[in-house]
Amino acid sequence: MKDETKIQNDIRVALSELGFVRRNNVGKFLTLNGVPISVGIKGESDLTLFMRGGEAVFIETKTARGRQSKEQRHFQQVVEKLGYKYIIMRSRDDAERFLERIKNERKGKRTD
Protein backbone atom coordinates (compact mmCIF):
# COMPACT_ATOMS: atom_id res chain seq x y z
CA MET A 1 0.00 0.00 0.00
CA LYS A 2 1.32 3.44 -0.94
CA ASP A 3 2.16 5.85 1.89
CA GLU A 4 -0.44 8.38 0.73
CA THR A 5 -3.14 5.69 0.54
CA LYS A 6 -2.41 4.66 4.14
CA ILE A 7 -2.55 8.32 5.23
CA GLN A 8 -5.91 8.72 3.46
CA ASN A 9 -7.35 5.62 5.10
CA ASP A 10 -6.14 6.71 8.55
CA ILE A 11 -7.67 10.17 8.04
CA ARG A 12 -10.97 8.71 6.84
CA VAL A 13 -11.26 6.56 9.96
CA ALA A 14 -10.27 9.39 12.30
CA LEU A 15 -12.77 11.87 10.83
CA SER A 16 -15.68 9.50 10.27
CA GLU A 17 -17.32 10.48 13.57
CA LEU A 18 -17.82 14.00 12.18
CA GLY A 19 -19.84 12.77 9.22
CA PHE A 20 -19.21 11.15 5.85
CA VAL A 21 -15.72 11.16 4.33
CA ARG A 22 -15.74 10.67 0.57
CA ARG A 23 -12.71 9.54 -1.44
CA ASN A 24 -12.58 11.59 -4.65
CA ASN A 25 -11.23 9.52 -7.53
CA VAL A 26 -9.63 11.67 -10.18
CA GLY A 27 -7.83 10.57 -13.30
CA LYS A 28 -8.11 8.40 -16.36
CA PHE A 29 -9.43 4.87 -16.10
CA LEU A 30 -10.41 2.03 -18.41
CA THR A 31 -13.94 0.66 -18.37
CA LEU A 32 -14.47 -3.11 -18.36
CA ASN A 33 -14.70 -2.84 -22.16
CA GLY A 34 -11.31 -1.12 -22.31
CA VAL A 35 -12.71 2.32 -23.11
CA PRO A 36 -10.73 5.13 -21.45
CA ILE A 37 -12.72 7.63 -19.37
CA SER A 38 -11.76 10.65 -17.29
CA VAL A 39 -13.37 11.24 -13.91
CA GLY A 40 -13.24 14.07 -11.41
CA ILE A 41 -11.72 17.52 -11.68
CA LYS A 42 -7.99 17.87 -12.17
CA GLY A 43 -6.57 19.16 -8.88
CA GLU A 44 -9.63 18.12 -6.84
CA SER A 45 -8.92 17.25 -3.21
CA ASP A 46 -8.35 13.60 -2.29
CA LEU A 47 -11.12 13.62 0.30
CA THR A 48 -14.26 15.59 1.07
CA LEU A 49 -15.66 15.58 4.59
CA PHE A 50 -19.40 16.22 4.74
CA MET A 51 -19.97 17.17 8.37
CA ARG A 52 -23.21 16.98 10.28
CA GLY A 53 -24.86 20.37 10.16
CA GLY A 54 -24.22 20.99 6.48
CA GLU A 55 -20.54 21.93 6.40
CA ALA A 56 -18.05 20.50 3.87
CA VAL A 57 -14.26 20.39 4.17
CA PHE A 58 -11.94 19.57 1.28
CA ILE A 59 -8.88 17.58 2.38
CA GLU A 60 -5.73 17.07 0.35
CA THR A 61 -3.53 14.28 1.67
CA LYS A 62 0.20 14.47 1.27
CA THR A 63 3.20 12.59 2.56
CA ALA A 64 5.65 14.46 4.78
CA ARG A 65 7.47 15.82 1.71
CA GLY A 66 4.56 15.96 -0.72
CA ARG A 67 3.67 19.28 -2.37
CA GLN A 68 0.56 20.55 -4.08
CA SER A 69 0.47 20.70 -7.85
CA LYS A 70 -0.49 23.89 -9.67
CA GLU A 71 -3.95 22.40 -10.29
CA GLN A 72 -4.38 21.53 -6.61
CA ARG A 73 -3.48 25.08 -5.55
CA HIS A 74 -6.04 26.40 -8.06
CA PHE A 75 -8.74 24.05 -6.72
CA GLN A 76 -7.92 25.25 -3.18
CA GLN A 77 -8.31 28.89 -4.23
CA VAL A 78 -11.67 28.19 -5.88
CA VAL A 79 -13.23 26.33 -2.94
CA GLU A 80 -11.89 28.81 -0.37
CA LYS A 81 -13.26 31.69 -2.41
CA LEU A 82 -16.65 29.94 -2.22
CA GLY A 83 -16.34 29.86 1.58
CA TYR A 84 -15.32 26.24 2.15
CA LYS A 85 -12.46 24.96 4.30
CA TYR A 86 -9.52 23.35 2.54
CA ILE A 87 -6.90 21.53 4.58
CA ILE A 88 -3.73 19.65 3.78
CA MET A 89 -3.27 16.66 6.07
CA ARG A 90 -0.12 14.60 6.25
CA SER A 91 -0.99 12.13 8.99
CA ARG A 92 -3.62 10.68 11.29
CA ASP A 93 -2.28 13.11 13.91
CA ASP A 94 -3.31 16.02 11.67
CA ALA A 95 -6.80 14.51 11.41
CA GLU A 96 -7.04 14.01 15.16
CA ARG A 97 -5.98 17.61 15.83
CA PHE A 98 -8.65 18.81 13.37
CA LEU A 99 -11.22 16.56 15.04
CA GLU A 100 -10.41 18.00 18.47
CA ARG A 101 -10.57 21.56 17.12
CA ILE A 102 -14.03 20.94 15.65
CA LYS A 103 -15.23 19.32 18.88
CA ASN A 104 -13.98 22.30 20.89
CA GLU A 105 -15.59 24.79 18.49
CA ARG A 106 -18.90 22.95 18.79
CA LYS A 107 -18.71 22.91 22.58
CA GLY A 108 -18.21 26.68 22.53
CA LYS A 109 -21.31 27.12 20.36
CA ARG A 110 -23.65 25.22 22.67
CA THR A 111 -26.36 27.21 24.36
CA ASP A 112 -27.53 24.55 26.85
XYZ file of C-alpha atoms in Angstrom:
112
model
C 0.000 0.000 0.000
C 1.318 3.444 -0.945
C 2.164 5.852 1.886
C -0.438 8.376 0.730
C -3.141 5.693 0.539
C -2.407 4.664 4.140
C -2.547 8.317 5.231
C -5.907 8.721 3.458
C -7.346 5.624 5.098
C -6.145 6.711 8.554
C -7.670 10.171 8.042
C -10.969 8.707 6.836
C -11.263 6.560 9.955
C -10.274 9.394 12.304
C -12.769 11.869 10.829
C -15.677 9.497 10.274
C -17.316 10.478 13.573
C -17.821 14.003 12.177
C -19.838 12.770 9.219
C -19.213 11.149 5.847
C -15.719 11.157 4.329
C -15.736 10.671 0.570
C -12.714 9.542 -1.440
C -12.585 11.585 -4.654
C -11.226 9.525 -7.529
C -9.627 11.673 -10.175
C -7.835 10.568 -13.300
C -8.115 8.399 -16.362
C -9.430 4.867 -16.097
C -10.414 2.034 -18.405
C -13.941 0.657 -18.372
C -14.467 -3.106 -18.359
C -14.699 -2.843 -22.164
C -11.308 -1.116 -22.309
C -12.710 2.323 -23.113
C -10.732 5.130 -21.447
C -12.721 7.627 -19.372
C -11.764 10.646 -17.294
C -13.367 11.238 -13.907
C -13.240 14.074 -11.408
C -11.723 17.518 -11.681
C -7.988 17.872 -12.171
C -6.570 19.163 -8.883
C -9.631 18.116 -6.842
C -8.925 17.249 -3.214
C -8.353 13.604 -2.289
C -11.121 13.618 0.300
C -14.265 15.590 1.071
C -15.665 15.583 4.592
C -19.402 16.216 4.744
C -19.967 17.168 8.368
C -23.205 16.978 10.281
C -24.860 20.372 10.161
C -24.216 20.986 6.478
C -20.536 21.930 6.399
C -18.050 20.500 3.873
C -14.264 20.389 4.172
C -11.936 19.568 1.284
C -8.880 17.578 2.379
C -5.730 17.075 0.353
C -3.533 14.280 1.675
C 0.204 14.465 1.273
C 3.198 12.586 2.558
C 5.653 14.464 4.779
C 7.473 15.816 1.710
C 4.560 15.964 -0.720
C 3.673 19.281 -2.366
C 0.559 20.550 -4.078
C 0.467 20.704 -7.846
C -0.487 23.891 -9.674
C -3.954 22.403 -10.295
C -4.381 21.531 -6.605
C -3.483 25.082 -5.549
C -6.037 26.397 -8.058
C -8.735 24.049 -6.717
C -7.925 25.251 -3.180
C -8.313 28.887 -4.232
C -11.666 28.194 -5.879
C -13.225 26.334 -2.941
C -11.889 28.809 -0.368
C -13.264 31.695 -2.412
C -16.653 29.944 -2.216
C -16.345 29.863 1.583
C -15.324 26.237 2.146
C -12.461 24.963 4.296
C -9.517 23.347 2.537
C -6.902 21.535 4.576
C -3.725 19.650 3.776
C -3.274 16.661 6.066
C -0.116 14.601 6.245
C -0.991 12.126 8.993
C -3.617 10.678 11.294
C -2.279 13.108 13.913
C -3.311 16.023 11.668
C -6.797 14.513 11.408
C -7.043 14.007 15.160
C -5.984 17.614 15.827
C -8.645 18.812 13.369
C -11.223 16.563 15.039
C -10.413 18.004 18.468
C -10.572 21.556 17.119
C -14.031 20.938 15.650
C -15.227 19.316 18.878
C -13.977 22.301 20.891
C -15.591 24.785 18.488
C -18.896 22.952 18.787
C -18.708 22.907 22.577
C -18.210 26.684 22.529
C -21.315 27.120 20.358
C -23.649 25.217 22.670
C -26.362 27.207 24.360
C -27.535 24.553 26.853
